[in-house]
Amino acid sequence: MAWIEIGRLEDIPRLGARIVRAAEGDIAVFRNAEDAVFALRDRCPHKGGPLSQGIVHGRRVTCPLHNWQIALDSGEAAAPDVGATACFATRVEEGTIWLELADAQVASHG
Ligand code: FES
């Protein structure tokens, strides 16, 4: 596992997301209204919808395709839906966002 620097907190608008292209696939990095940062694989566990384009509310994101709600801190779908998408650890230090990946290769910053 390796921590990689992916940019500044202010690079992501509140309730928005940016995409990090990693060896694991696209990862959506979210910032919520409280400036907490979360990272999930950018594929909904339902049919692969782009979670980075979803609506962030509290500690969840609503998928733009069929409105499943996915927990930002675990990647798990809220009941009655079942399933989960990969969740990655993040931390913010002095305004810089760090993301923990199994493989530190990052193709580009989206
Ligand atoms: S693909 Fe996300 S709710 Fe269907």
GROMACS .gro file of N, CA and C and ligand atoms in nm:
model
  334
    1MET      N    1   0.086  -0.119   0.000
    1MET     CA    2   0.000   0.000   0.000
    1MET      C    3   0.089   0.123   0.000
    2ALA      N    4   0.039   0.225  -0.064
    2ALA     CA    5   0.118   0.348  -0.072
    2ALA      C    6   0.024   0.468  -0.069
    3TRP      N    7   0.069   0.571  -0.001
    3TRP     CA    8  -0.008   0.695   0.002
    3TRP      C    9   0.040   0.785  -0.112
    4ILE      N   10  -0.053   0.835  -0.190
    4ILE     CA   11  -0.014   0.928  -0.295
    4ILE      C   12  -0.084   1.061  -0.273
    5GLU      N   13  -0.017   1.166  -0.312
    5GLU     CA   14  -0.072   1.301  -0.300
    5GLU      C   15  -0.156   1.327  -0.424
    6ILE      N   16  -0.279   1.371  -0.406
    6ILE     CA   17  -0.363   1.389  -0.525
    6ILE      C   18  -0.411   1.532  -0.545
    7GLY      N   19  -0.367   1.624  -0.463
    7GLY     CA   20  -0.405   1.763  -0.487
    7GLY      C   21  -0.451   1.830  -0.360
    8ARG      N   22  -0.508   1.947  -0.378
    8ARG     CA   23  -0.548   2.029  -0.265
    8ARG      C   24  -0.698   2.014  -0.239
    9LEU      N   25  -0.735   2.030  -0.113
    9LEU     CA   26  -0.878   2.022  -0.078
    9LEU      C   27  -0.959   2.120  -0.162
   10GLU      N   28  -0.907   2.241  -0.181
   10GLU     CA   29  -0.986   2.341  -0.254
   10GLU      C   30  -0.998   2.309  -0.403
   11ASP      N   31  -0.924   2.208  -0.451
   11ASP     CA   32  -0.940   2.167  -0.591
   11ASP      C   33  -1.074   2.097  -0.614
   12ILE      N   34  -1.133   2.046  -0.507
   12ILE     CA   35  -1.263   1.977  -0.519
   12ILE      C   36  -1.370   2.067  -0.461
   13PRO      N   37  -1.471   2.104  -0.538
   13PRO     CA   38  -1.576   2.186  -0.480
   13PRO      C   39  -1.653   2.110  -0.372
   14ARG      N   40  -1.707   2.182  -0.273
   14ARG     CA   41  -1.792   2.115  -0.174
   14ARG      C   42  -1.905   2.043  -0.246
   15LEU      N   43  -1.934   1.922  -0.203
   15LEU     CA   44  -2.037   1.835  -0.261
   15LEU      C   45  -1.999   1.788  -0.402
   16GLY      N   46  -1.874   1.807  -0.438
   16GLY     CA   47  -1.828   1.765  -0.570
   16GLY      C   48  -1.731   1.649  -0.561
   17ALA      N   49  -1.676   1.615  -0.675
   17ALA     CA   50  -1.581   1.504  -0.683
   17ALA      C   51  -1.483   1.530  -0.795
   18ARG      N   52  -1.368   1.466  -0.785
   18ARG     CA   53  -1.277   1.462  -0.899
   18ARG      C   54  -1.234   1.317  -0.917
   19ILE      N   55  -1.184   1.289  -1.035
   19ILE     CA   56  -1.147   1.151  -1.066
   19ILE      C   57  -0.996   1.138  -1.067
   20VAL      N   58  -0.949   1.033  -1.001
   20VAL     CA   59  -0.808   0.998  -1.007
   20VAL      C   60  -0.799   0.868  -1.086
   21ARG      N   61  -0.718   0.870  -1.191
   21ARG     CA   62  -0.703   0.749  -1.273
   21ARG      C   63  -0.587   0.668  -1.218
   22ALA      N   64  -0.622   0.553  -1.161
   22ALA     CA   65  -0.522   0.468  -1.095
   22ALA      C   66  -0.519   0.332  -1.164
   23ALA      N   67  -0.419   0.253  -1.129
   23ALA     CA   68  -0.407   0.119  -1.186
   23ALA      C   69  -0.533   0.037  -1.157
   24GLU      N   70  -0.598   0.065  -1.041
   24GLU     CA   71  -0.719  -0.008  -1.004
   24GLU      C   72  -0.841   0.034  -1.085
   25GLY      N   73  -0.828   0.140  -1.164
   25GLY     CA   74  -0.942   0.196  -1.235
   25GLY      C   75  -0.969   0.335  -1.182
   26ASP      N   76  -1.071   0.400  -1.237
   26ASP     CA   77  -1.100   0.536  -1.193
   26ASP      C   78  -1.150   0.538  -1.049
   27ILE      N   79  -1.097   0.631  -0.973
   27ILE     CA   80  -1.139   0.648  -0.834
   27ILE      C   81  -1.199   0.787  -0.821
   28ALA      N   82  -1.319   0.794  -0.764
   28ALA     CA   83  -1.386   0.922  -0.742
   28ALA      C   84  -1.351   0.970  -0.601
   29VAL      N   85  -1.298   1.090  -0.592
   29VAL     CA   86  -1.263   1.149  -0.463
   29VAL      C   87  -1.364   1.259  -0.434
   30PHE      N   88  -1.438   1.244  -0.326
   30PHE     CA   89  -1.549   1.333  -0.292
   30PHE      C   90  -1.513   1.425  -0.177
   31ARG      N   91  -1.575   1.542  -0.176
   31ARG     CA   92  -1.567   1.633  -0.061
   31ARG      C   93  -1.709   1.665  -0.020
   32ASN      N   94  -1.742   1.643   0.107
   32ASN     CA   95  -1.879   1.672   0.148
   32ASN      C   96  -1.890   1.812   0.209
   33ALA      N   97  -2.008   1.844   0.258
   33ALA     CA   98  -2.033   1.981   0.308
   33ALA      C   99  -1.947   2.014   0.428
   34GLU      N  100  -1.902   1.910   0.502
   34GLU     CA  101  -1.818   1.932   0.621
   34GLU      C  102  -1.670   1.926   0.587
   35ASP      N  103  -1.636   1.924   0.458
   35ASP     CA  104  -1.497   1.915   0.411
   35ASP      C  105  -1.432   1.782   0.443
   36ALA      N  106  -1.513   1.679   0.470
   36ALA     CA  107  -1.457   1.544   0.481
   36ALA      C  108  -1.435   1.492   0.339
   37VAL      N  109  -1.329   1.413   0.323
   37VAL     CA  110  -1.292   1.362   0.191
   37VAL      C  111  -1.302   1.210   0.193
   38PHE      N  112  -1.357   1.156   0.085
   38PHE     CA  113  -1.380   1.011   0.072
   38PHE      C  114  -1.338   0.968  -0.068
   39ALA      N  115  -1.304   0.841  -0.082
   39ALA     CA  116  -1.266   0.791  -0.214
   39ALA      C  117  -1.330   0.655  -0.238
   40LEU      N  118  -1.400   0.644  -0.350
   40LEU     CA  119  -1.465   0.520  -0.391
   40LEU      C  120  -1.431   0.492  -0.536
   41ARG      N  121  -1.430   0.363  -0.571
   41ARG     CA  122  -1.420   0.331  -0.713
   41ARG      C  123  -1.537   0.399  -0.786
   42ASP      N  124  -1.508   0.456  -0.902
   42ASP     CA  125  -1.610   0.534  -0.973
   42ASP      C  126  -1.706   0.445  -1.050
   43ARG      N  127  -1.753   0.341  -0.984
   43ARG     CA  128  -1.849   0.248  -1.046
   43ARG      C  129  -1.952   0.209  -0.942
   44CYS      N  130  -2.075   0.242  -0.970
   44CYS     CA  131  -2.183   0.203  -0.879
   44CYS      C  132  -2.193   0.051  -0.872
   45PRO      N  133  -2.219  -0.006  -0.751
   45PRO     CA  134  -2.232  -0.152  -0.741
   45PRO      C  135  -2.357  -0.205  -0.811
   46HIS      N  136  -2.448  -0.117  -0.852
   46HIS     CA  137  -2.568  -0.162  -0.923
   46HIS      C  138  -2.532  -0.196  -1.068
   47LYS      N  139  -2.516  -0.097  -1.152
   47LYS     CA  140  -2.483  -0.124  -1.293
   47LYS      C  141  -2.367  -0.039  -1.342
   48GLY      N  142  -2.281  -0.002  -1.250
   48GLY     CA  143  -2.158   0.065  -1.291
   48GLY      C  144  -2.170   0.213  -1.319
   49GLY      N  145  -2.275   0.275  -1.271
   49GLY     CA  146  -2.293   0.420  -1.293
   49GLY      C  147  -2.176   0.500  -1.236
   50PRO      N  148  -2.153   0.619  -1.293
   50PRO     CA  149  -2.040   0.702  -1.248
   50PRO      C  150  -2.072   0.777  -1.120
   51LEU      N  151  -2.028   0.722  -1.007
   51LEU     CA  152  -2.060   0.784  -0.878
   51LEU      C  153  -2.004   0.926  -0.867
   52SER      N  154  -1.897   0.955  -0.942
   52SER     CA  155  -1.838   1.090  -0.937
   52SER      C  156  -1.937   1.194  -0.987
   53GLN      N  157  -2.039   1.152  -1.060
   53GLN     CA  158  -2.140   1.247  -1.109
   53GLN      C  159  -2.266   1.244  -1.024
   54GLY      N  160  -2.260   1.177  -0.911
   54GLY     CA  161  -2.377   1.167  -0.824
   54GLY      C  162  -2.391   1.288  -0.734
   55ILE      N  163  -2.496   1.285  -0.654
   55ILE     CA  164  -2.524   1.394  -0.560
   55ILE      C  165  -2.471   1.353  -0.423
   56VAL      N  166  -2.384   1.436  -0.366
   56VAL     CA  167  -2.329   1.410  -0.234
   56VAL      C  168  -2.421   1.474  -0.129
   57HIS      N  169  -2.458   1.395  -0.028
   57HIS     CA  170  -2.540   1.449   0.081
   57HIS      C  171  -2.498   1.378   0.208
   58GLY      N  172  -2.457   1.454   0.308
   58GLY     CA  173  -2.408   1.393   0.431
   58GLY      C  174  -2.287   1.307   0.400
   59ARG      N  175  -2.297   1.179   0.440
   59ARG     CA  176  -2.187   1.086   0.414
   59ARG      C  177  -2.229   0.981   0.311
   60ARG      N  178  -2.312   1.025   0.218
   60ARG     CA  179  -2.356   0.935   0.111
   60ARG      C  180  -2.349   1.007  -0.023
   61VAL      N  181  -2.346   0.926  -0.130
   61VAL     CA  182  -2.361   0.980  -0.265
   61VAL      C  183  -2.474   0.903  -0.331
   62THR      N  184  -2.560   0.976  -0.401
   62THR     CA  185  -2.670   0.913  -0.475
   62THR      C  186  -2.627   0.896  -0.620
   63CYS      N  187  -2.632   0.772  -0.667
   63CYS     CA  188  -2.590   0.742  -0.804
   63CYS      C  189  -2.678   0.817  -0.903
   64PRO      N  190  -2.617   0.873  -1.009
   64PRO     CA  191  -2.698   0.950  -1.105
   64PRO      C  192  -2.787   0.864  -1.193
   65LEU      N  193  -2.764   0.734  -1.198
   65LEU     CA  194  -2.842   0.652  -1.291
   65LEU      C  195  -2.975   0.604  -1.234
   66HIS      N  196  -2.971   0.538  -1.118
   66HIS     CA  197  -3.097   0.483  -1.064
   66HIS      C  198  -3.115   0.516  -0.916
   67ASN      N  199  -3.040   0.615  -0.870
   67ASN     CA  200  -3.061   0.669  -0.735
   67ASN      C  201  -3.030   0.575  -0.619
   68TRP      N  202  -2.945   0.477  -0.640
   68TRP     CA  203  -2.898   0.403  -0.524
   68TRP      C  204  -2.816   0.498  -0.438
   69GLN      N  205  -2.819   0.476  -0.307
   69GLN     CA  206  -2.738   0.558  -0.217
   69GLN      C  207  -2.621   0.475  -0.166
   70ILE      N  208  -2.502   0.528  -0.184
   70ILE     CA  209  -2.380   0.457  -0.150
   70ILE      C  210  -2.311   0.531  -0.036
   71ALA      N  211  -2.274   0.457   0.069
   71ALA     CA  212  -2.204   0.519   0.183
   71ALA      C  213  -2.062   0.559   0.140
   72LEU      N  214  -2.029   0.685   0.162
   72LEU     CA  215  -1.898   0.733   0.120
   72LEU      C  216  -1.786   0.673   0.203
   73ASP      N  217  -1.816   0.636   0.328
   73ASP     CA  218  -1.708   0.586   0.414
   73ASP      C  219  -1.692   0.434   0.412
   74SER      N  220  -1.778   0.364   0.336
   74SER     CA  221  -1.762   0.218   0.327
   74SER      C  222  -1.782   0.166   0.185
   75GLY      N  223  -1.847   0.242   0.100
   75GLY     CA  224  -1.877   0.195  -0.035
   75GLY      C  225  -2.000   0.107  -0.042
   76GLU      N  226  -2.069   0.088   0.073
   76GLU     CA  227  -2.182  -0.003   0.074
   76GLU      C  228  -2.312   0.068   0.035
   77ALA      N  229  -2.395  -0.004  -0.039
   77ALA     CA  230  -2.526   0.049  -0.077
   77ALA      C  231  -2.617   0.052   0.046
   78ALA      N  232  -2.701   0.155   0.054
   78ALA     CA  233  -2.797   0.165   0.164
   78ALA      C  234  -2.914   0.071   0.137
   79ALA      N  235  -2.965   0.007   0.244
   79ALA     CA  236  -3.079  -0.083   0.233
   79ALA      C  237  -3.197  -0.007   0.172
   80PRO      N  238  -3.282  -0.074   0.093
   80PRO     CA  239  -3.288  -0.219   0.070
   80PRO      C  240  -3.191  -0.269  -0.036
   81ASP      N  241  -3.114  -0.180  -0.096
   81ASP     CA  242  -3.021  -0.225  -0.198
   81ASP      C  243  -2.902  -0.293  -0.132
   82VAL      N  244  -2.841  -0.384  -0.204
   82VAL     CA  245  -2.724  -0.455  -0.150
   82VAL      C  246  -2.611  -0.451  -0.252
   83GLY      N  247  -2.491  -0.449  -0.198
   83GLY     CA  248  -2.373  -0.446  -0.284
   83GLY      C  249  -2.279  -0.339  -0.232
   84ALA      N  250  -2.158  -0.340  -0.284
   84ALA     CA  251  -2.061  -0.241  -0.239
   84ALA      C  252  -1.960  -0.217  -0.349
   85THR      N  253  -1.905  -0.098  -0.347
   85THR     CA  254  -1.797  -0.065  -0.438
   85THR      C  255  -1.671  -0.045  -0.354
   86ALA      N  256  -1.556  -0.055  -0.417
   86ALA     CA  257  -1.431  -0.043  -0.342
   86ALA      C  258  -1.417   0.094  -0.280
   87CYS      N  259  -1.367   0.095  -0.157
   87CYS     CA  260  -1.350   0.218  -0.081
   87CYS      C  261  -1.201   0.232  -0.049
   88PHE      N  262  -1.150   0.352  -0.058
   88PHE     CA  263  -1.007   0.376  -0.037
   88PHE      C  264  -0.990   0.475   0.077
   89ALA      N  265  -0.883   0.458   0.152
   89ALA     CA  266  -0.856   0.548   0.263
   89ALA      C  267  -0.805   0.683   0.210
   90THR      N  268  -0.847   0.788   0.277
   90THR     CA  269  -0.799   0.922   0.243
   90THR      C  270  -0.758   0.994   0.371
   91ARG      N  271  -0.675   1.095   0.357
   91ARG     CA  272  -0.650   1.185   0.469
   91ARG      C  273  -0.616   1.321   0.412
   92VAL      N  274  -0.641   1.424   0.492
   92VAL     CA  275  -0.611   1.560   0.451
   92VAL      C  276  -0.513   1.618   0.552
   93GLU      N  277  -0.400   1.662   0.503
   93GLU     CA  278  -0.298   1.722   0.589
   93GLU      C  279  -0.263   1.859   0.536
   94GLU      N  280  -0.290   1.960   0.616
   94GLU     CA  281  -0.260   2.098   0.578
   94GLU      C  282  -0.314   2.130   0.439
   95GLY      N  283  -0.437   2.084   0.414
   95GLY     CA  284  -0.502   2.117   0.288
   95GLY      C  285  -0.464   2.030   0.171
   96THR      N  286  -0.374   1.935   0.192
   96THR     CA  287  -0.335   1.844   0.084
   96THR      C  288  -0.405   1.710   0.105
   97ILE      N  289  -0.461   1.656  -0.003
   97ILE     CA  290  -0.534   1.530   0.006
   97ILE      C  291  -0.440   1.415  -0.031
   98TRP      N  292  -0.445   1.311   0.052
   98TRP     CA  293  -0.367   1.189   0.028
   98TRP      C  294  -0.465   1.073   0.012
   99LEU      N  295  -0.427   0.981  -0.076
   99LEU     CA  296  -0.512   0.866  -0.108
   99LEU      C  297  -0.425   0.741  -0.096
  100GLU      N  298  -0.480   0.638  -0.030
  100GLU     CA  299  -0.404   0.514  -0.014
  100GLU      C  300  -0.444   0.413  -0.120
  101LEU      N  301  -0.345   0.368  -0.196
  101LEU     CA  302  -0.370   0.272  -0.304
  101LEU      C  303  -0.283   0.150  -0.284
  102ALA      N  304  -0.333   0.036  -0.335
  102ALA     CA  305  -0.253  -0.086  -0.329
  102ALA      C  306  -0.130  -0.071  -0.419
  103ASP      N  307  -0.152  -0.004  -0.531
  103ASP     CA  308  -0.046   0.013  -0.629
  103ASP      C  309  -0.034   0.163  -0.652
  104ALA      N  310   0.083   0.217  -0.632
  104ALA     CA  311   0.099   0.363  -0.634
  104ALA      C  312   0.097   0.422  -0.775
  105GLN      N  313   0.079   0.338  -0.876
  105GLN     CA  314   0.079   0.393  -1.011
  105GLN      C  315  -0.046   0.473  -1.039
  106VAL      N  316  -0.029   0.596  -1.077
  106VAL     CA  317  -0.141   0.682  -1.113
  106VAL      C  318  -0.113   0.733  -1.254
  107ALA      N  319  -0.206   0.706  -1.343
  107ALA     CA  320  -0.183   0.741  -1.483
  107ALA      C  321  -0.186   0.892  -1.503
  108SER      N  322  -0.286   0.955  -1.446
  108SER     CA  323  -0.295   1.100  -1.460
  108SER      C  324  -0.397   1.149  -1.359
  109HIS      N  325  -0.393   1.276  -1.332
  109HIS     CA  326  -0.492   1.334  -1.242
  109HIS      C  327  -0.607   1.386  -1.326
  110GLY      N  328  -0.726   1.332  -1.304
  110GLY     CA  329  -0.841   1.371  -1.386
  110GLY      C  330  -0.900   1.501  -1.341
  111FES     S1  331  -2.600   0.217  -1.174
  111FES    FE1  332  -2.608   0.323  -0.988
  111FES     S2  333  -2.811   0.302  -0.922
  111FES    FE2  334  -2.803   0.191  -1.106
   0.00000   0.00000   0.00000
